[in-house]
Coordinates of C-alpha atoms in Angstrom, one line a residue:
Chain A
M1 CA 165.3 159.4 -57.3
T2 CA 164.0 158.1 -59.9
L3 CA 166.2 157.5 -63.3
I4 CA 163.8 158.3 -65.5
P5 CA 160.7 161.1 -64.8
E6 CA 156.9 159.0 -64.2
F7 CA 155.5 159.9 -68.0
N8 CA 153.0 162.0 -67.9
F9 CA 150.7 162.3 -71.5
S10 CA 148.4 165.4 -70.4
K11 CA 151.4 166.9 -68.8
V12 CA 154.6 166.3 -71.9
F13 CA 151.8 166.9 -74.6
L14 CA 149.3 169.4 -73.4
E15 CA 151.2 171.5 -70.6
P16 CA 154.3 173.7 -73.8
W17 CA 150.8 174.3 -75.1
S18 CA 148.0 175.5 -73.2
T19 CA 148.6 179.4 -73.1
S20 CA 149.3 181.6 -76.0
T21 CA 152.2 182.8 -74.0
L22 CA 153.9 179.0 -73.7
I23 CA 152.4 178.6 -77.3
N24 CA 153.6 181.7 -78.9
W25 CA 157.5 180.4 -77.0
N26 CA 157.2 177.5 -77.7
G27 CA 156.1 178.1 -81.2
Q28 CA 159.4 179.9 -81.4
I29 CA 161.2 176.9 -80.1
M30 CA 159.3 174.4 -82.6
L31 CA 159.6 176.6 -86.2
M32 CA 164.0 177.3 -85.3
G33 CA 163.5 172.5 -85.2
F34 CA 161.6 172.4 -88.4
M35 CA 163.5 175.0 -90.5
V36 CA 167.1 173.7 -89.1
C37 CA 166.3 170.2 -89.5
W38 CA 165.3 170.9 -93.4
T39 CA 168.0 173.2 -94.6
C40 CA 170.2 170.5 -92.9
G41 CA 168.8 167.9 -94.1
I42 CA 168.4 169.1 -97.7
V43 CA 172.2 170.3 -97.7
G44 CA 173.0 166.6 -96.0
S45 CA 171.5 164.6 -98.9
F46 CA 174.0 166.1 -101.3
I47 CA 176.6 165.9 -98.7
V48 CA 176.2 162.1 -98.1
I49 CA 175.3 161.1 -101.5
R50 CA 179.1 162.3 -102.1
R51 CA 180.3 159.7 -99.2
M52 CA 181.7 162.9 -97.6
A53 CA 179.8 163.2 -94.2
L54 CA 182.8 163.3 -92.5
M55 CA 183.6 166.5 -95.1
G56 CA 180.2 167.6 -93.0
D57 CA 182.1 167.0 -89.7
A58 CA 184.9 168.4 -90.4
I59 CA 183.3 171.8 -92.1
S60 CA 181.4 172.6 -89.0
H61 CA 184.0 172.5 -86.9
G62 CA 186.1 174.6 -88.7
I63 CA 184.2 176.8 -89.3
L64 CA 184.9 177.8 -85.5
P65 CA 187.0 180.3 -86.1
G66 CA 186.6 182.2 -88.2
L67 CA 183.8 183.1 -85.9
A68 CA 185.8 184.0 -83.2
I69 CA 188.3 185.7 -85.4
A70 CA 185.0 187.7 -86.4
F71 CA 183.2 188.4 -83.2
I72 CA 187.0 189.4 -81.8
I73 CA 186.7 191.6 -85.1
S74 CA 184.2 193.3 -85.2
G75 CA 183.6 193.0 -81.5
S76 CA 179.7 192.1 -81.6
M77 CA 178.0 189.3 -83.4
G78 CA 176.1 190.7 -86.4
L79 CA 175.5 187.8 -89.3
G80 CA 176.8 189.6 -92.0
S81 CA 180.6 189.4 -90.1
M82 CA 179.6 185.9 -88.8
F83 CA 178.3 184.7 -92.1
F84 CA 181.2 185.9 -93.9
G85 CA 184.2 184.8 -91.3
A86 CA 182.4 181.2 -91.0
C87 CA 182.7 181.0 -94.9
I88 CA 186.5 182.1 -94.8
A89 CA 186.9 179.8 -92.7
G90 CA 184.7 176.4 -93.9
L91 CA 186.3 177.6 -97.3
A92 CA 190.3 177.8 -95.5
C93 CA 189.5 173.9 -93.8
N94 CA 188.6 172.3 -97.5
F95 CA 191.0 174.0 -99.1
S96 CA 194.0 173.1 -96.1
I97 CA 192.7 169.0 -96.7
E98 CA 192.9 169.1 -100.2
W99 CA 195.9 170.7 -100.4
L100 CA 198.1 167.7 -97.2
H101 CA 195.9 165.0 -99.0
T102 CA 196.9 166.2 -102.7
H103 CA 200.6 167.6 -101.6
T104 CA 201.7 165.5 -99.0
K105 CA 201.6 161.8 -98.1
L106 CA 198.4 161.5 -96.1
K107 CA 195.5 160.2 -96.9
E108 CA 192.2 161.7 -97.1
D109 CA 191.3 160.7 -93.4
A110 CA 194.2 161.6 -92.0
A111 CA 193.9 165.1 -93.4
M112 CA 190.8 165.8 -92.3
G113 CA 191.5 164.4 -88.7
L114 CA 193.9 166.9 -88.5
V115 CA 192.4 169.9 -90.2
F116 CA 188.9 169.9 -88.5
T117 CA 190.3 169.8 -84.4
S118 CA 193.5 172.2 -85.4
F119 CA 190.9 174.2 -86.9
F120 CA 188.7 174.1 -84.0
A121 CA 191.3 173.7 -81.8
F122 CA 192.9 176.8 -82.4
G123 CA 188.6 178.6 -82.3
V124 CA 188.0 177.5 -79.2
T125 CA 191.3 179.0 -77.8
L126 CA 190.4 182.6 -79.3
I127 CA 187.1 182.0 -77.3
S128 CA 188.1 180.9 -74.4
M129 CA 191.3 184.3 -74.4
N130 CA 188.4 186.2 -75.1
S131 CA 186.2 186.1 -72.1
H132 CA 185.0 190.0 -72.7
L133 CA 182.9 188.4 -75.9
H134 CA 180.0 186.6 -73.2
I135 CA 179.7 184.2 -75.8
D136 CA 180.0 180.5 -73.4
P137 CA 181.1 178.1 -75.6
G138 CA 179.5 175.7 -74.3
C139 CA 176.5 177.5 -75.8
L140 CA 178.5 176.3 -79.5
L141 CA 179.4 173.0 -79.1
Y142 CA 175.5 172.3 -77.8
G143 CA 173.5 174.7 -78.7
E144 CA 170.2 175.6 -76.8
I145 CA 167.9 176.3 -78.6
G146 CA 165.4 176.2 -75.9
L147 CA 167.0 180.0 -75.9
V148 CA 166.4 181.2 -79.2
P149 CA 162.8 183.1 -78.6
L150 CA 164.9 185.3 -76.3
S151 CA 167.0 185.6 -78.9
E152 CA 167.4 189.8 -80.2
K153 CA 165.4 191.3 -82.2
W154 CA 166.8 192.0 -86.0
K155 CA 166.2 195.1 -86.8
V156 CA 165.9 196.1 -90.6
F157 CA 166.2 199.9 -90.8
G158 CA 165.1 200.8 -87.8
F159 CA 162.3 198.4 -88.4
E160 CA 161.8 195.8 -85.6
M161 CA 161.4 192.3 -88.2
G162 CA 161.4 189.9 -85.5
N163 CA 163.6 187.7 -83.4
R164 CA 167.3 187.6 -85.2
S165 CA 167.9 183.3 -85.5
L166 CA 164.6 182.8 -87.0
W167 CA 164.9 184.9 -89.2
T168 CA 168.7 183.8 -90.2
I169 CA 168.0 180.2 -90.7
G170 CA 164.8 180.6 -91.9
L171 CA 167.0 182.8 -94.8
V172 CA 169.6 180.3 -95.7
F173 CA 166.6 178.2 -96.2
C174 CA 165.0 179.2 -98.8
G175 CA 168.4 180.1 -100.3
V176 CA 169.0 176.7 -99.5
V177 CA 166.5 175.8 -102.0
I178 CA 165.9 177.4 -104.7
G179 CA 170.4 177.0 -104.9
T180 CA 168.7 173.2 -105.0
I181 CA 166.1 173.8 -107.7
F182 CA 168.2 175.6 -109.8
F183 CA 171.4 173.9 -109.7
Y184 CA 170.0 170.4 -109.7
G185 CA 170.8 169.0 -112.4
P186 CA 174.7 170.5 -111.7
L187 CA 174.7 168.9 -108.3
V188 CA 173.0 165.7 -109.7
V189 CA 175.5 164.7 -112.4
T190 CA 178.8 166.0 -110.3
S191 CA 177.8 163.7 -107.1
F192 CA 177.0 160.3 -109.5
D193 CA 180.2 160.8 -112.1
S194 CA 182.8 164.1 -112.2
T195 CA 184.3 163.1 -114.9
L196 CA 180.6 163.4 -117.4
A197 CA 180.0 166.6 -115.6
K198 CA 183.8 167.6 -116.9
S199 CA 182.8 166.3 -120.6
M200 CA 179.5 169.3 -120.2
G201 CA 181.4 172.0 -119.2
I202 CA 179.7 171.0 -115.6
P203 CA 182.1 173.5 -112.9
V204 CA 182.7 170.4 -111.0
K205 CA 184.2 172.9 -108.7
A206 CA 182.8 175.6 -109.1
T207 CA 180.0 173.4 -107.6
H208 CA 181.5 171.6 -104.8
M209 CA 182.7 175.1 -103.6
S210 CA 179.8 176.4 -103.5
L211 CA 177.4 173.2 -101.5
M212 CA 180.8 173.7 -99.4
L213 CA 179.5 176.9 -98.8
A214 CA 176.0 176.4 -97.8
L215 CA 177.8 173.8 -95.6
A216 CA 178.9 176.2 -93.6
L217 CA 176.3 179.0 -93.7
S218 CA 173.6 176.0 -92.6
T219 CA 176.1 175.2 -89.2
V220 CA 176.3 178.9 -88.9
A221 CA 172.6 179.1 -88.7
S222 CA 171.0 176.3 -87.1
L223 CA 174.8 176.8 -84.8
E224 CA 172.5 178.4 -81.9
A225 CA 169.5 175.7 -82.4
V226 CA 172.1 172.2 -82.2
G227 CA 175.9 173.6 -81.7
V228 CA 178.6 172.5 -83.9
I229 CA 178.7 169.0 -82.9
L230 CA 174.6 167.8 -83.4
V231 CA 174.5 169.9 -86.4
V232 CA 176.2 166.4 -87.6
A233 CA 173.4 164.7 -86.7
M234 CA 171.3 167.0 -88.7
F235 CA 173.1 166.9 -91.9
V236 CA 173.8 163.5 -91.9
F237 CA 170.2 162.1 -90.5
P238 CA 167.3 162.6 -92.8
P239 CA 168.6 161.7 -96.1
V240 CA 170.3 158.2 -94.4
T241 CA 167.0 157.7 -92.8
A242 CA 165.0 158.4 -95.5
A243 CA 167.1 156.1 -98.0
F244 CA 166.5 153.4 -96.7
F245 CA 162.4 153.8 -97.9
L246 CA 163.2 155.7 -101.4
Q247 CA 165.2 155.1 -104.0
R248 CA 165.4 158.7 -105.6
L249 CA 166.8 161.8 -104.6
P250 CA 164.4 164.1 -105.8
T251 CA 161.6 162.2 -102.6
I252 CA 164.9 161.8 -100.2
L253 CA 165.2 165.7 -101.2
I254 CA 161.0 166.0 -99.6
G255 CA 161.7 162.9 -97.2
T256 CA 163.8 165.3 -95.1
F257 CA 161.0 167.7 -94.2
P258 CA 157.9 165.4 -93.2
L259 CA 161.4 164.0 -91.0
G260 CA 162.5 166.9 -90.2
I261 CA 158.6 168.4 -88.2
I262 CA 159.0 164.2 -86.7
Y263 CA 162.3 165.7 -85.5
T264 CA 161.8 168.3 -84.0
W265 CA 158.5 167.7 -82.0
G266 CA 159.1 164.3 -81.2
G267 CA 162.4 165.8 -78.7
F268 CA 160.7 168.5 -78.2
H269 CA 158.1 167.0 -76.1
L270 CA 160.8 164.0 -74.6
A271 CA 163.3 166.7 -73.9
Y272 CA 159.9 168.2 -71.5
W273 CA 160.2 164.5 -70.5
L274 CA 163.1 164.2 -69.4
D275 CA 164.1 167.6 -68.5
C276 CA 166.9 167.7 -69.6
S277 CA 169.0 169.2 -73.4
I278 CA 166.3 169.9 -76.6
A279 CA 169.1 169.4 -79.4
A280 CA 170.4 166.0 -77.8
A281 CA 166.8 165.4 -77.2
I282 CA 166.5 165.5 -81.7
A283 CA 169.0 164.3 -82.5
V284 CA 167.9 161.2 -79.9
V285 CA 164.8 160.9 -82.0
A286 CA 166.7 160.8 -85.1
T287 CA 168.9 157.6 -84.1
L288 CA 165.8 156.6 -82.2
L289 CA 163.8 156.5 -86.0
F290 CA 167.1 154.7 -87.4
I291 CA 167.0 152.0 -86.1
P292 CA 163.5 150.9 -87.0
A293 CA 164.4 152.0 -90.6
C294 CA 167.4 150.4 -91.0
L295 CA 165.8 146.7 -89.5
L296 CA 162.8 147.4 -91.7
G297 CA 163.5 150.1 -94.2
P298 CA 162.1 148.3 -97.8
N299 CA 165.7 149.4 -99.4
G300 CA 168.4 147.4 -98.5
G301 CA 167.1 147.2 -95.2
I302 CA 168.3 144.5 -93.0
L303 CA 165.5 141.8 -92.8
W304 CA 164.6 143.0 -96.2
R305 CA 168.0 141.4 -97.7
L306 CA 167.1 139.0 -94.9
K307 CA 164.1 137.8 -96.6
F308 CA 166.0 138.2 -100.2
K309 CA 168.8 135.4 -99.1
T310 CA 166.2 132.9 -99.0
Chain B
M1 CA 192.2 168.6 -145.3
K2 CA 189.4 167.7 -142.3
A3 CA 190.5 167.7 -138.2
K4 CA 190.7 164.6 -137.2
P5 CA 188.9 163.5 -134.2
I6 CA 191.8 162.3 -131.2
E7 CA 194.9 163.6 -133.1
I8 CA 197.8 162.8 -129.4
H9 CA 201.9 163.9 -130.2
D10 CA 204.6 162.5 -127.7
L11 CA 202.3 162.2 -125.2
T12 CA 204.5 161.7 -122.0
V13 CA 202.3 160.4 -118.3
S14 CA 203.8 159.7 -115.3
F15 CA 202.5 158.9 -111.8
Q16 CA 205.2 159.6 -108.8
K17 CA 207.8 160.1 -110.7
K18 CA 206.9 156.9 -113.1
P19 CA 206.1 157.3 -116.5
V20 CA 203.3 154.9 -117.3
L21 CA 203.0 155.7 -120.5
Y22 CA 205.7 157.8 -122.7
G23 CA 206.0 159.8 -126.1
V24 CA 202.5 158.4 -127.4
D25 CA 201.6 159.5 -131.2
L26 CA 198.5 158.7 -132.7
E27 CA 195.8 159.8 -135.2
V28 CA 192.4 158.7 -134.7
E29 CA 191.0 158.4 -138.2
E30 CA 186.9 159.4 -138.3
G31 CA 184.8 156.9 -139.2
S32 CA 186.7 153.6 -137.2
L33 CA 186.7 151.5 -134.3
V34 CA 189.6 151.2 -132.1
G35 CA 190.6 148.1 -129.9
I36 CA 193.3 150.1 -126.9
I37 CA 195.0 146.6 -126.2
G38 CA 197.9 145.2 -124.1
P39 CA 198.3 144.3 -120.4
N40 CA 197.9 145.8 -117.5
G41 CA 200.1 148.2 -116.8
A42 CA 200.3 149.2 -119.9
G43 CA 199.1 152.7 -119.6
K44 CA 195.5 151.9 -121.6
S45 CA 193.2 153.3 -119.2
T46 CA 195.8 156.0 -118.4
L47 CA 196.1 156.9 -122.3
I48 CA 192.1 157.5 -122.2
K49 CA 191.4 159.6 -119.0
T50 CA 193.9 161.6 -120.5
I51 CA 192.4 162.3 -123.1
M52 CA 189.5 162.8 -120.6
N53 CA 191.5 165.5 -119.0
M54 CA 191.0 163.8 -116.5
I55 CA 195.1 163.6 -116.4
T56 CA 197.1 165.8 -117.0
P57 CA 200.6 164.8 -118.9
N58 CA 203.9 165.3 -118.1
G59 CA 204.8 166.4 -121.9
G60 CA 203.0 166.8 -125.5
Y61 CA 199.3 166.9 -125.8
V62 CA 195.9 165.7 -127.1
K63 CA 193.7 167.1 -130.1
I64 CA 190.2 167.0 -131.0
F65 CA 189.0 167.7 -134.0
G66 CA 192.3 170.2 -134.5
G67 CA 191.1 171.8 -131.3
N68 CA 192.1 172.5 -127.7
Q69 CA 191.5 169.4 -125.5
K70 CA 187.8 171.1 -123.3
N71 CA 186.7 172.2 -125.3
G72 CA 187.1 169.0 -127.3
I73 CA 185.7 166.4 -124.9
K74 CA 182.4 168.1 -124.7
R75 CA 182.1 166.4 -128.6
I76 CA 183.2 162.5 -126.5
G77 CA 180.8 160.4 -124.4
Y78 CA 182.5 158.6 -122.9
V79 CA 182.0 155.5 -120.9
P80 CA 183.7 155.0 -117.3
Q81 CA 185.1 151.5 -115.9
R82 CA 181.9 149.6 -113.9
E83 CA 183.3 150.0 -110.7
S84 CA 183.7 153.7 -111.5
V85 CA 180.9 156.0 -109.5
D86 CA 178.8 154.5 -106.7
W87 CA 176.2 152.1 -107.3
D88 CA 174.1 152.8 -104.4
F89 CA 173.0 156.7 -105.2
P90 CA 169.7 156.9 -105.4
V91 CA 169.0 157.0 -109.0
T92 CA 166.0 155.9 -111.3
V93 CA 167.9 153.8 -114.5
M94 CA 166.1 156.9 -116.4
D95 CA 167.9 159.4 -114.2
V96 CA 170.8 157.8 -114.6
I97 CA 170.0 158.1 -118.4
L98 CA 168.9 162.0 -118.5
M99 CA 171.9 162.7 -117.1
G100 CA 173.4 162.4 -120.7
R101 CA 170.7 164.3 -121.9
Y102 CA 172.6 167.6 -119.9
A103 CA 175.5 168.4 -122.7
H104 CA 172.1 169.0 -124.9
T105 CA 170.0 171.4 -122.2
R106 CA 171.9 174.7 -120.4
W107 CA 173.0 173.9 -117.4
F108 CA 170.8 175.0 -115.3
R109 CA 168.1 173.9 -117.9
K110 CA 165.2 171.2 -116.7
I111 CA 165.3 168.1 -118.5
G112 CA 162.1 168.5 -121.5
K113 CA 160.0 166.6 -123.3
S114 CA 162.0 165.6 -125.8
D115 CA 164.9 164.7 -123.5
R116 CA 162.8 162.2 -122.4
Q117 CA 161.9 160.9 -125.4
V118 CA 165.9 160.7 -126.4
A119 CA 166.8 159.1 -123.3
Q120 CA 163.5 156.3 -123.8
A121 CA 164.6 155.5 -126.9
C122 CA 168.3 155.1 -126.3
L123 CA 166.5 152.9 -123.3
E124 CA 165.3 150.2 -126.2
Q125 CA 168.8 150.6 -128.6
V126 CA 169.8 148.4 -125.3
D127 CA 167.1 146.9 -124.3
M128 CA 166.4 148.0 -121.5
T129 CA 163.4 149.6 -120.8
A130 CA 161.7 147.2 -118.5
F131 CA 164.1 149.0 -116.0
A132 CA 163.3 152.1 -116.1
D133 CA 162.0 152.7 -112.8
R134 CA 164.7 150.8 -111.4
Q135 CA 167.2 152.1 -108.6
I136 CA 170.8 151.2 -110.0
G137 CA 171.9 149.9 -107.2
N138 CA 169.3 146.3 -108.5
L139 CA 170.8 146.0 -111.5
S140 CA 173.3 143.0 -112.5
G141 CA 177.1 144.1 -113.8
G142 CA 176.1 144.0 -117.6
Q143 CA 172.8 145.9 -117.8
Q144 CA 174.7 148.4 -115.2
Q145 CA 177.4 148.7 -119.0
R146 CA 174.7 148.9 -120.5
V147 CA 173.5 150.7 -118.6
F148 CA 176.1 153.5 -118.7
L149 CA 176.1 153.2 -122.7
A150 CA 172.8 154.3 -123.2
R151 CA 174.0 157.3 -121.6
A152 CA 176.2 157.5 -123.7
L153 CA 174.3 157.6 -126.3
A154 CA 172.1 159.4 -124.8
Q155 CA 174.9 161.8 -125.7
D156 CA 174.4 162.1 -128.6
S157 CA 178.8 162.4 -129.3
S158 CA 180.5 162.6 -132.1
I159 CA 183.7 160.5 -130.6
Y160 CA 182.8 158.0 -128.5
L161 CA 185.6 156.4 -125.3
M162 CA 184.4 153.6 -123.8
D163 CA 187.0 152.1 -120.8
E164 CA 186.4 148.3 -119.8
P165 CA 182.5 147.9 -121.8
F166 CA 183.4 144.3 -121.6
A167 CA 184.9 143.1 -118.7
G168 CA 182.5 141.3 -117.0
V169 CA 180.0 140.5 -118.9
D170 CA 176.9 138.3 -119.3
A171 CA 176.4 137.1 -123.0
V172 CA 173.5 139.5 -123.5
T173 CA 175.0 143.1 -123.6
E174 CA 178.2 141.6 -125.1
K175 CA 175.7 141.8 -128.5
T176 CA 173.8 143.9 -127.3
I177 CA 177.5 146.5 -127.2
I178 CA 178.8 144.7 -130.9
S179 CA 175.5 145.3 -131.5
I180 CA 175.6 149.9 -131.2
L181 CA 179.3 149.5 -131.7
K182 CA 177.9 148.4 -135.4
N183 CA 175.6 151.0 -135.2
M184 CA 178.2 153.5 -134.1
K185 CA 180.0 152.8 -136.8
K186 CA 178.0 153.2 -139.6
E187 CA 176.7 156.4 -138.8
G188 CA 180.0 157.3 -139.1
K189 CA 180.5 157.0 -135.0
T190 CA 184.5 157.5 -133.7
V191 CA 185.0 154.8 -131.3
V192 CA 188.1 153.6 -129.5
I193 CA 188.0 150.9 -126.3
V194 CA 189.4 149.9 -124.0
H195 CA 190.3 145.9 -124.4
H196 CA 191.5 143.2 -122.1
D197 CA 190.6 140.2 -124.3
L198 CA 193.1 139.1 -127.0
A199 CA 190.5 136.6 -128.6
T200 CA 187.3 138.8 -129.4
A201 CA 190.2 141.9 -130.7
K202 CA 190.4 140.6 -133.9
E203 CA 186.6 140.0 -134.6
Y204 CA 184.9 143.6 -132.9
F205 CA 187.5 145.9 -134.4
D206 CA 189.0 147.3 -137.8
H207 CA 191.9 148.5 -135.9
L208 CA 194.1 147.9 -133.5
L209 CA 196.8 150.3 -130.6
L210 CA 199.1 148.0 -128.9
L211 CA 200.2 149.6 -126.6
N212 CA 202.9 149.7 -123.5
M213 CA 204.1 152.4 -122.0
R214 CA 205.0 153.2 -125.2
K215 CA 202.9 152.8 -128.8
V216 CA 204.4 149.6 -130.3
A217 CA 201.5 149.5 -133.5
Y218 CA 199.3 151.7 -134.7
G219 CA 196.7 150.4 -138.1
P220 CA 193.9 148.5 -139.1
I221 CA 193.5 145.1 -137.4
N222 CA 195.4 142.6 -140.6
Q223 CA 198.7 144.5 -140.4
V224 CA 198.5 144.7 -136.9
F225 CA 197.0 142.2 -135.1
T226 CA 200.3 139.8 -135.4
H227 CA 202.5 137.3 -133.9
E228 CA 205.8 139.4 -133.5
L229 CA 203.8 142.4 -133.0
L230 CA 201.6 140.5 -129.9
Q231 CA 204.3 139.3 -128.4
K232 CA 206.3 142.5 -128.5
T233 CA 203.8 144.1 -126.5
Y234 CA 203.0 141.8 -124.1
G235 CA 206.7 140.2 -124.1
G236 CA 208.5 143.4 -122.6
K237 CA 206.0 143.3 -119.1
L238 CA 206.1 139.8 -118.3
T239 CA 206.8 136.5 -119.0
V240 CA 203.5 135.3 -118.5
F241 CA 202.3 137.6 -120.9
S242 CA 204.1 137.1 -123.6
E243 CA 203.5 133.2 -122.7
I244 CA 199.0 134.7 -123.1
A245 CA 199.9 136.8 -126.1
S246 CA 201.8 134.0 -128.4
R247 CA 198.7 131.5 -127.2
A248 CA 196.7 133.6 -129.0
A249 CA 198.5 134.7 -131.6
K250 CA 199.2 130.7 -132.1
Q251 CA 195.4 129.7 -131.3
P252 CA 194.8 128.3 -135.0
E253 CA 190.6 130.5 -135.6
I254 CA 192.6 133.3 -135.4
E255 CA 195.9 132.3 -138.2
N256 CA 192.8 130.8 -140.5
K257 CA 190.8 133.9 -140.9
M258 CA 194.6 136.9 -140.7
Q259 CA 195.4 134.4 -143.8
R260 CA 191.9 134.7 -145.1
S261 CA 191.9 138.5 -144.6
E262 CA 194.9 138.5 -146.4
N263 CA 194.0 136.9 -149.3

């Protein structure tokens, strides 16, 4: 048995696109990947510049009990109940962390570690208790973007609109883009200097909450594709990688778009070659791109720093 | 009678039951250039932060132009300590100064051309025009301080609060700050500055607040900058401070200046 399957260019890069059925199937996977990377990349950019990358981790795990309770109450995976449950749990997670941090002697990182793991454990317990719900915990944890084309059809007033997962992430993506364009100013000012924002009458807390909601929503929409663990990679990798090449936030935000395409395209074909999980392969490609960026990036890359020192 | 820009009454602030400020009363006249002086841990920054509504006091109140604080702080330009923000933040010098303009736009509106012109003018005032497109992380400490100052100028406020703007800056920056302070005074702005250097306090400010948990003294610099009051300010805390205070107050040039101004 060989560890790595033999690399065959036409098999890896051309075969997935050789028939119209395959193009349709794999096209949906790619589209899902693009939109997951873009949505998470934009939300993640704000999370990272606020030095809250770990909060992203916490919230993405913390929504699990909300999802589980929504499943149990509604008995189905309705979009509305999923989003509602996730938002409530996400905000509860955020409030619990802040409360512990301000009202006890716990530091923020310890509070975070406590809260999100307990939320997560609670969620996993609920899901595995109710095995009749037909939710595969593994799928929630790791996601399976390869099965996205199998997702049920979304029906609006009896009209079939097409793949539900794609619609979900598409709507969240549009919401995030519109929100970013309209509220760019408050988002940037509150991130950079919250005192200044407050003194100008910008609602600092509300902006923070909206960002946490956007985080919860994009996690839910990405869940089927990449799962709650790897979604953190989708939040953190694009802005961090882009920041090694670009100096301004607007360009970093735009930079997440090509990065999303490369991640998905690379990850998809890597998974096709190695016959592994596509979501994991996407995260591996993101890592492989991060390393040269960290070394060679003109904006703070390690080699550039050495050059300037000498 | 016109309302005072800053009016503080019986202000008490404590952190985890340890008092930091105790019963501070203060009325700052419009157009004055006030230095806040006191030893480390005297509550200088705390006072400024309480005025900015970043800290909720345990007792007493702050009024700004006679009105409540929440609306009042919109008329204050705040220059925080340099370390208070993340300088790796992906914005350019120009972006930071434009942030000062959000006070003058509706918060969902885009920054316009006139805002850019104002920002450009403010950059010129602090002599940083050449750096407009630099990322803020690639600036020296003094340049960073000047960016903060330009941002405050762009806010075009009636009151300015500055937290140690002179700390660790180069000579050029120090000169720039002084000339800007003079301009602000000319325009009738009220400026309050936390300052740590006794030796320069005398030439920078026209009013002085001596603070060590309590208000030791407040008034025109000639009346307050005295050996006795300085020793009272620095003496209660630690003997080291008391030595610094007496050394500074005994400095011959200051004594001479004082005599000159008294005559």
